[in-house]
Short mmCIF file of C-alpha atoms in Angstrom, two decimals:
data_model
loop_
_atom_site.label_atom_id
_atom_site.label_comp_id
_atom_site.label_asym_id
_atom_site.label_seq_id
_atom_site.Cartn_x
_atom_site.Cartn_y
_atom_site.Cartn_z
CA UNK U 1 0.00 0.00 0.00
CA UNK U 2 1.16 3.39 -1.04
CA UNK U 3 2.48 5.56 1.56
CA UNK U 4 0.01 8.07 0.95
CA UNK U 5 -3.09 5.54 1.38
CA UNK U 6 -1.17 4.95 5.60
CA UNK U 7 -1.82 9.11 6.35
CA UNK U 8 -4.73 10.02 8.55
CA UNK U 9 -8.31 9.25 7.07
CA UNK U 10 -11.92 9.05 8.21
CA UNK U 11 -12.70 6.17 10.04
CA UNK U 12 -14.99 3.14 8.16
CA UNK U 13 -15.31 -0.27 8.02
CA UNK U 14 -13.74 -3.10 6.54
CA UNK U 15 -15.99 -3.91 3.66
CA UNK U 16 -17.18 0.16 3.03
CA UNK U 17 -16.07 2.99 0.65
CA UNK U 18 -17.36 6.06 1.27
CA UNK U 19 -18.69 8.79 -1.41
CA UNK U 20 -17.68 12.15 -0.76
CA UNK U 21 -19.59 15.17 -2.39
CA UNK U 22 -18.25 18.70 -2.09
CA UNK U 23 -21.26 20.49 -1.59
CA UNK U 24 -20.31 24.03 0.09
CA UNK U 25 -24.17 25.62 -0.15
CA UNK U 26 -25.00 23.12 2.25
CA UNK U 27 -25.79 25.64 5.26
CA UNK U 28 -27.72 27.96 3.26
CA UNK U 29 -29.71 24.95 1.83
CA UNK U 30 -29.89 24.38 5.65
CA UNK U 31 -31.18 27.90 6.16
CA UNK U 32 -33.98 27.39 3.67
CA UNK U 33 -35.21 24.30 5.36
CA UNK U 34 -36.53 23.19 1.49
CA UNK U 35 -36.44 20.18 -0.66
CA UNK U 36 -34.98 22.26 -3.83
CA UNK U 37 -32.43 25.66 -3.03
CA UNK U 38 -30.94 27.41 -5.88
CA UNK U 39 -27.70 27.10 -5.27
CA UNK U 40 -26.29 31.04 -6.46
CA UNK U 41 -23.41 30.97 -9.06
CA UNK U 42 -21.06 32.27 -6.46
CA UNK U 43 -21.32 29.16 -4.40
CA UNK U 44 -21.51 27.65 -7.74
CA UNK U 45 -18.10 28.84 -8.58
CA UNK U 46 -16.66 27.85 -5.34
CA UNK U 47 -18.04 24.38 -5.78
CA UNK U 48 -16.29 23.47 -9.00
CA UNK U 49 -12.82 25.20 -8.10
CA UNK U 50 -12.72 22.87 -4.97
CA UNK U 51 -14.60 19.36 -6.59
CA UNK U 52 -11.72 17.85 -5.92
CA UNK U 53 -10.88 18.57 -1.97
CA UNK U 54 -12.27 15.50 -0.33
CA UNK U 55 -9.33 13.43 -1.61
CA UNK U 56 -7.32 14.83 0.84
CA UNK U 57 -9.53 13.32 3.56
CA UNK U 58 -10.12 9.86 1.21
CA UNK U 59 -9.18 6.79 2.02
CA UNK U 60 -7.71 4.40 -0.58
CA UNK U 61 -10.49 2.89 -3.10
CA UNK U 62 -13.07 6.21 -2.07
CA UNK U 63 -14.94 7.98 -4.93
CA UNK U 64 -15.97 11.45 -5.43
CA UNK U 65 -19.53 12.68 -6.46
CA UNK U 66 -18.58 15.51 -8.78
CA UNK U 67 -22.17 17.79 -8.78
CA UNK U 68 -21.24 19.41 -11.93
CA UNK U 69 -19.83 18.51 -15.16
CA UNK U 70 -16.28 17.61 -15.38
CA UNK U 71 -15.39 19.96 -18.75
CA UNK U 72 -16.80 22.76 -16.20
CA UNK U 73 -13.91 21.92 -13.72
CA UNK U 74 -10.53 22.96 -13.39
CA UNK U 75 -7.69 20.52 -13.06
CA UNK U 76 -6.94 18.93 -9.63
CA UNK U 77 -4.25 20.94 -7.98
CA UNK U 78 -0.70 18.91 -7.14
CA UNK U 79 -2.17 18.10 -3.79
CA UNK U 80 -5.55 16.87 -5.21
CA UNK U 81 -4.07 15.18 -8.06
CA UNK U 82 -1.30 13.37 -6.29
CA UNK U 83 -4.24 12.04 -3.69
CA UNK U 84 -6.14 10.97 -6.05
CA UNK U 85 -3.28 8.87 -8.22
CA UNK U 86 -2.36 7.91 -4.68
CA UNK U 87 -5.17 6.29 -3.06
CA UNK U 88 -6.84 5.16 -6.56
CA UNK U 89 -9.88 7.52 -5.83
CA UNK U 90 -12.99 7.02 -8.19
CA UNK U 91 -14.76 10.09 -9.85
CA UNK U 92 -17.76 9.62 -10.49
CA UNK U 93 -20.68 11.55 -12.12
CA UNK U 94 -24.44 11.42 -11.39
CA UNK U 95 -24.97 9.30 -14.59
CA UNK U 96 -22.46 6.25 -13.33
CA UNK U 97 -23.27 6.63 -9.61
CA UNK U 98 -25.94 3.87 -9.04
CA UNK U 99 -24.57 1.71 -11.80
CA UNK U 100 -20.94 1.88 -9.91
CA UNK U 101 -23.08 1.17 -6.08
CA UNK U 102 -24.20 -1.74 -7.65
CA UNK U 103 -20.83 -3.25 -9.18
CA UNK U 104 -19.32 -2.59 -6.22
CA UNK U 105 -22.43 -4.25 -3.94
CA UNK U 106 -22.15 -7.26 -6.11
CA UNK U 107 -18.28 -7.52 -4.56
CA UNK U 108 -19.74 -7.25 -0.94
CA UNK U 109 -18.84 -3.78 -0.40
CA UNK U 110 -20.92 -1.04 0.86
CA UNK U 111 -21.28 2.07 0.11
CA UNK U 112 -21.13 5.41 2.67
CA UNK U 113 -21.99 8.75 1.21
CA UNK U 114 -20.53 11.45 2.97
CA UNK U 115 -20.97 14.89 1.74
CA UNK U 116 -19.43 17.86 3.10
CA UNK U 117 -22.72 18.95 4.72
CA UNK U 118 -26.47 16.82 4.69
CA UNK U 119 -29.24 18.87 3.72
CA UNK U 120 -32.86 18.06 2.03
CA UNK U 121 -31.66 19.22 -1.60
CA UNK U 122 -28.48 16.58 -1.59
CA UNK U 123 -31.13 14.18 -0.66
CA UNK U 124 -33.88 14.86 -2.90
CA UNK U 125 -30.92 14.62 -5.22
CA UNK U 126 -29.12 11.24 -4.44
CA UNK U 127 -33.10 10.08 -4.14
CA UNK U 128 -33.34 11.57 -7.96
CA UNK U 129 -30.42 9.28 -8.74
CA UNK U 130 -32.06 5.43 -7.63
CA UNK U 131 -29.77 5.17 -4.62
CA UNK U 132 -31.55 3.04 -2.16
CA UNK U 133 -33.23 4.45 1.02
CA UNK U 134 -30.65 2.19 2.87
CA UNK U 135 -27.77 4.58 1.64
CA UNK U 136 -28.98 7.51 2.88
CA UNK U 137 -30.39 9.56 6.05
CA UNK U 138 -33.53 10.24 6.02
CA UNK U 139 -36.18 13.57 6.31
CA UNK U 140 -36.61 13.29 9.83
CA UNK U 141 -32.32 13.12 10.33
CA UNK U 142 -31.72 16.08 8.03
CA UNK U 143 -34.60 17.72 10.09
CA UNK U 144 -32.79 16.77 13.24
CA UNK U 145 -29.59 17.85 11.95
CA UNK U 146 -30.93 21.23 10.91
CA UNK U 147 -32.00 22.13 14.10
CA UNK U 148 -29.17 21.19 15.73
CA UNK U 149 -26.86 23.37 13.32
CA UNK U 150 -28.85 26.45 14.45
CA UNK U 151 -26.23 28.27 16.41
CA UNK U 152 -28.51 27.64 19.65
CA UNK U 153 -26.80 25.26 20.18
CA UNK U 154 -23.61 26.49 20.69
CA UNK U 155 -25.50 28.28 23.22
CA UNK U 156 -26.06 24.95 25.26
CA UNK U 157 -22.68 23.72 24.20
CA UNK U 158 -21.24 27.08 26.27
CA UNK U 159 -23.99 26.47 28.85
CA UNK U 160 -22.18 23.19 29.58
CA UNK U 161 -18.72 24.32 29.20
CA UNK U 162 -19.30 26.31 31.92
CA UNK U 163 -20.42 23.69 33.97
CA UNK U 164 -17.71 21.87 33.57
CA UNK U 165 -14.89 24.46 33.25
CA UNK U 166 -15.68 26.86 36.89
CA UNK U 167 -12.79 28.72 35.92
CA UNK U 168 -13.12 29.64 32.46
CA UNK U 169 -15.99 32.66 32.45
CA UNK U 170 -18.13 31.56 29.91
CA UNK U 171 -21.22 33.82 28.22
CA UNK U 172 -23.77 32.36 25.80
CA UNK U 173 -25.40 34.23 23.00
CA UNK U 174 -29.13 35.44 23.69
CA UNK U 175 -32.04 34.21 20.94
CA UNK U 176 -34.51 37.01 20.68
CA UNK U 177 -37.84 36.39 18.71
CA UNK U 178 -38.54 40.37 18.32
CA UNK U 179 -36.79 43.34 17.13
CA UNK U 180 -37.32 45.87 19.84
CA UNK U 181 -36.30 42.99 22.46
CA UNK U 182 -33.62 42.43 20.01
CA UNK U 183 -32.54 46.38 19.57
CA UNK U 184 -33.28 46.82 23.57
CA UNK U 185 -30.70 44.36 24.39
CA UNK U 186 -28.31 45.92 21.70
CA UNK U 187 -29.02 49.78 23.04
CA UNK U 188 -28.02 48.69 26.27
CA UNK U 189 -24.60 46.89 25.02
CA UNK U 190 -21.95 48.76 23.69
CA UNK U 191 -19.84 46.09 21.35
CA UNK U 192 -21.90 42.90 20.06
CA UNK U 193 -22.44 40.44 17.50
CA UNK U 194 -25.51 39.70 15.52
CA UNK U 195 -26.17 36.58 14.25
CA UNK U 196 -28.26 34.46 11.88
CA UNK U 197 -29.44 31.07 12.91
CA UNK U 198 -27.82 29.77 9.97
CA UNK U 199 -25.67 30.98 7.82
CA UNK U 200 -21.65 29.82 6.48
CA UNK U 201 -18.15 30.63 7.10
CA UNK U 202 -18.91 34.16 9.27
CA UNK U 203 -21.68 35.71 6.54
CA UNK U 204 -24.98 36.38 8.40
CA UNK U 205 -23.05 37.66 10.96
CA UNK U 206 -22.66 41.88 11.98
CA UNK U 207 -20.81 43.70 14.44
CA UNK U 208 -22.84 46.38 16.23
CA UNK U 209 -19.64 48.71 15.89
CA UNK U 210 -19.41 48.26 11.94
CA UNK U 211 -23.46 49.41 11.29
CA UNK U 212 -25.20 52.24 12.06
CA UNK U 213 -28.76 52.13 14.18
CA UNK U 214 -30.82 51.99 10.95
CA UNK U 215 -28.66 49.61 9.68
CA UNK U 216 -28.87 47.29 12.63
CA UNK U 217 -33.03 47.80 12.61
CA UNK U 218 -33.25 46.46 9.08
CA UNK U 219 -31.21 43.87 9.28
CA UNK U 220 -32.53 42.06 12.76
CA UNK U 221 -35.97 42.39 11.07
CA UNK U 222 -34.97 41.02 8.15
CA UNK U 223 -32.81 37.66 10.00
CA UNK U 224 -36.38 37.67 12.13
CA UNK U 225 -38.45 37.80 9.25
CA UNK U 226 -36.39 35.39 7.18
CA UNK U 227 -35.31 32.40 10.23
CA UNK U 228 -37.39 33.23 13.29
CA UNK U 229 -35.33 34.35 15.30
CA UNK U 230 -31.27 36.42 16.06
CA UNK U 231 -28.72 35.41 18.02
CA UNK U 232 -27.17 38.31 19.90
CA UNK U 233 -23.99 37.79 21.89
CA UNK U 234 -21.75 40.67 23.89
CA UNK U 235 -18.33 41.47 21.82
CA UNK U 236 -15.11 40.78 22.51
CA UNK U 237 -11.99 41.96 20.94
CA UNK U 238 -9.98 38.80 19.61
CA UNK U 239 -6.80 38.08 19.25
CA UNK U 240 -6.96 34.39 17.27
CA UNK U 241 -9.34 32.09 15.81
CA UNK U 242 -9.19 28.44 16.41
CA UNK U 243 -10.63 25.41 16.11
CA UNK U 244 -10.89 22.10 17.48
CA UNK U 245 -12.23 19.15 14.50
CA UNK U 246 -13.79 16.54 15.31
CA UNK U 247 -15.12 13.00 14.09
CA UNK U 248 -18.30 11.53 15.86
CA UNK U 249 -20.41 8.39 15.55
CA UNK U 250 -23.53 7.68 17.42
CA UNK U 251 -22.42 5.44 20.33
CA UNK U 252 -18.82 6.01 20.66
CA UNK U 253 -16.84 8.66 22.15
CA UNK U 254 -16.39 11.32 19.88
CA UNK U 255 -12.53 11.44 17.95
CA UNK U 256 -10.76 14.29 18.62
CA UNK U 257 -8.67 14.83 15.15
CA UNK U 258 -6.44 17.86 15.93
CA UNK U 259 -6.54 21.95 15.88
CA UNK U 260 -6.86 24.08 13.19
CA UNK U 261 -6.33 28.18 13.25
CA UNK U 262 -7.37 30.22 10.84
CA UNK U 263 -8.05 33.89 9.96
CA UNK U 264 -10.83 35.85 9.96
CA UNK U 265 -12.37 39.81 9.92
CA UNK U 266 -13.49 41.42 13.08
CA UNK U 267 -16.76 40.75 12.00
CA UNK U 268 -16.15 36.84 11.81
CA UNK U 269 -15.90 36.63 8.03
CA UNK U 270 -13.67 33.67 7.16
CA UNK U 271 -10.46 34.33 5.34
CA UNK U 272 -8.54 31.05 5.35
CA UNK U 273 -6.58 28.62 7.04
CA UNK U 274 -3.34 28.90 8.79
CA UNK U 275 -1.29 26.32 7.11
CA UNK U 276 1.53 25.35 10.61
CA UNK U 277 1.87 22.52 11.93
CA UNK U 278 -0.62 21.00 15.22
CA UNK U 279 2.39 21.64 17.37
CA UNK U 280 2.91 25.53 15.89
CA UNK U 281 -0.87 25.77 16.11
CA UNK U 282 -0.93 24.89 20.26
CA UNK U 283 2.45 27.07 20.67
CA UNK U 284 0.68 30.00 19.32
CA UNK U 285 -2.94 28.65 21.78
CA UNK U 286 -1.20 28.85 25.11
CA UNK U 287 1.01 32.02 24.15
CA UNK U 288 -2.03 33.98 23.53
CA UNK U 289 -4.41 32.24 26.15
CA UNK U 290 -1.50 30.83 28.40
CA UNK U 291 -4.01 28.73 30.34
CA UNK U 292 -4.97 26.21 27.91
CA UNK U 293 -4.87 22.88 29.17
CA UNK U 294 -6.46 19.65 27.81
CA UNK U 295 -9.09 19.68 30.33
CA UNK U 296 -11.07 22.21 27.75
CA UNK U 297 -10.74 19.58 25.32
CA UNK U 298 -12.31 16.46 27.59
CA UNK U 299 -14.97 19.49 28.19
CA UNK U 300 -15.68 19.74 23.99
CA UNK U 301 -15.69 16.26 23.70
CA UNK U 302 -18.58 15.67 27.09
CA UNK U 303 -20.48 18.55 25.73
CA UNK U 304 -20.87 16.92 22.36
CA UNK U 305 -21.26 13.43 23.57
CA UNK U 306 -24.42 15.05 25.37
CA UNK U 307 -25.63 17.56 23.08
CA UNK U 308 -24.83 16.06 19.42
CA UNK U 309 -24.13 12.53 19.58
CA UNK U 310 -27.15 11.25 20.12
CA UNK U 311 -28.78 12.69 17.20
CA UNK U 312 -25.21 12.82 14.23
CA UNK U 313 -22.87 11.06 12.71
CA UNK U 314 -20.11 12.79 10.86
CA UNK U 315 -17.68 15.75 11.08
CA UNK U 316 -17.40 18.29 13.14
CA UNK U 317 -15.70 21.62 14.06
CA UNK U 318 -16.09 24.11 17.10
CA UNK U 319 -15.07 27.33 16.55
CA UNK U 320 -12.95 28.86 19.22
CA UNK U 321 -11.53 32.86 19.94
CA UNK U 322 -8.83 33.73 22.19
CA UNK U 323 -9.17 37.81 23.42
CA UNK U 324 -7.32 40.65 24.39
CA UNK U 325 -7.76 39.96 27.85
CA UNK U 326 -6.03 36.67 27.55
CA UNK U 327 -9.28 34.53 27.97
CA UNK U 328 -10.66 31.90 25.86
CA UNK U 329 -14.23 31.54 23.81
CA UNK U 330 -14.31 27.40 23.99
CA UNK U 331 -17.12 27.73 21.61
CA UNK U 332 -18.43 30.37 19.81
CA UNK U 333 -19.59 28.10 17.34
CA UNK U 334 -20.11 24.09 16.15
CA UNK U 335 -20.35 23.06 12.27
CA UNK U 336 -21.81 19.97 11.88
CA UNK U 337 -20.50 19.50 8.56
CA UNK U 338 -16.49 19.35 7.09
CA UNK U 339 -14.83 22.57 7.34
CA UNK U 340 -12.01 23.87 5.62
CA UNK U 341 -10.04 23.42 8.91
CA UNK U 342 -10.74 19.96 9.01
CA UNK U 343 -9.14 19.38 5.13
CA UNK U 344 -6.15 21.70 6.16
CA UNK U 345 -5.66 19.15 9.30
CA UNK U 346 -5.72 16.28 6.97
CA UNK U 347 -3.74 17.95 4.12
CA UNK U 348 -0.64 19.21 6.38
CA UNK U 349 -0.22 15.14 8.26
#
């Protein structure tokens, strides 16, 4: 076995191959909580430049899903190519998919589709595409998983952080159902941070100092309007983003898989990855929150086992913030999906 096929992979079983889909709308089809979401051509654009990603986190004898046409692609990159040579990765398109689940059932093996992100459009898709019920999650799960990627939850992550961490002072955001309960709590804050219930990689999100009042008005009625609800937490100035990635499957512990940092605007708009190693990534932790210890980590991994595993199988990442005052955010946010992190992890091992 090539050396590359030994690196760091997600976990399956002996007779499975999984099916990974790079599907980057997923949290706004999320947001829409519909069957069908028009996927814009920005997102579009930013889903054929990176088709070929999940080879980095393949294992050998894994296919792709490629969502769009393969003359609408760009080549693989070294990295993508090289993984894909390396650990004999299948792509596929939507027209050979079943016929290839079958050839490959018909050798005993099984296959696991794992997208970057479940939503109801991927599966009214893959159901569009004669791949058996038995493949695939069903309504109720992507229902389930929906509500448990509004950021409320990271508000009852946090709640239990601070149960378990006494030391660490820990704040979780407010949901408010109203806009004058909404702008009361913002006239009587000086720095915060709006949020959407859903939303991707920092967009939905506004800092109170960055808007004006009417500003702030429309756009809390609008979120209201659009997803029921805002999330409204009080701002702190950051020094670092971080993350911690995660694997989890429903009765086991969840599998911590290593940090990731990563930059970002004040306003939480994701830039890109930090690409150090996991032992650069913890140096530059502890020197900006210098009391980091692992016991935040056993925390993460209780809080999900309580809050998430139950209900979700897959990847994770919690978002993390280290401030000026030399505290510590443990989560200001969980993506129950892959995140760019999470590839970056795999890609630099």
């Amino acid at each position: 076995m090539s050396e590359i096929c030994s690196s760091l992979s997600i976990p399956r079983q002996r007779d499975e191959y999984r099916v990974f889909i790079f599907n980057p709308e997923t949290d706004y089809a999320l947001a829409t909580g519909r069957t069908l979401y028009n996927v814009p051509a920005r997102v579009v654009g930013v889903r054929r430049s990176m088709a070929f990603l999940p080879s980095l986190f393949a294992s050998c004898g894994d296919a792709i899903l490629l969502l769009d046409p393969p003359d609408t692609l760009p080549s693989p990159t070294s990295e993508t190519s090289a993984a894909i040579k390396g650990k004999n990765i299948e792509l596929l398109t939507p027209e050979r998919l079943s016929s290839y689940i079958h050839e490959r059932a018909e050798k005993g093996e099984k296959a696991v589709f794992t997208p970057w992100g479940w939503n109801h459009t991927l599966l009214h898709t893959l159901r569009s595409l004669h791949i058996p019920a038995t493949f695939l999650p069903s309504a109720e799960e992507i229902d389930t998983l929906r509500m448990l990627s509004h950021r409320r939850t990271a508000g009852i992550i946090n709640k239990t952080l601070a149960n378990l961490l006494p030391t660490l002072p820990i704040e979780s955001a407010s949901e408010f159902f109203s806009p004058e309960e909404a702008l009361a709590f913002c006239a009587e804050n000086d720095f915060v941070f709006l949020k959407a219930p859903w939303s991707s990689s920092g967009r939905g999100v506004v800092n109170s100092h960055e808007a004006d009042a009417a500003t702030l008005e429309k756009w809390i009625a609008g979120c209201i309007r659009r997803q029921g609800s805002v999330m409204i937490e009080k701002g702190k100035k950051k020094t670092g983003d971080f993350a911690t990635e995660w694997w989890i499957e429903k009765g086991k512990k969840p599998e911590f898989l290593g940090f990731s940092m990563f930059r970002a605007t004040p306003a939480g708009r994701y830039l890109g990855n930090v690409r150090i190693s996991q032992k650069e990534i913890e140096q530059h932790l502890r020197r900006l929150y210098p009391n980091w210890h692992n016991s935040i980590i056993e925390a993460q991994r209780e809080s999900i086992e309580t809050h998430v595993a139950p209900f979700y199988s897959g990847p994770a990442g919690i978002d993390m913030l280290t401030t000026e005052d030399e505290s510590l955010v443990p989560c200001v946010e969980i993506n129950l999906r892959f995140t760019m992190g999470m590839a970056e992890l795999f890609n630099s091992l």
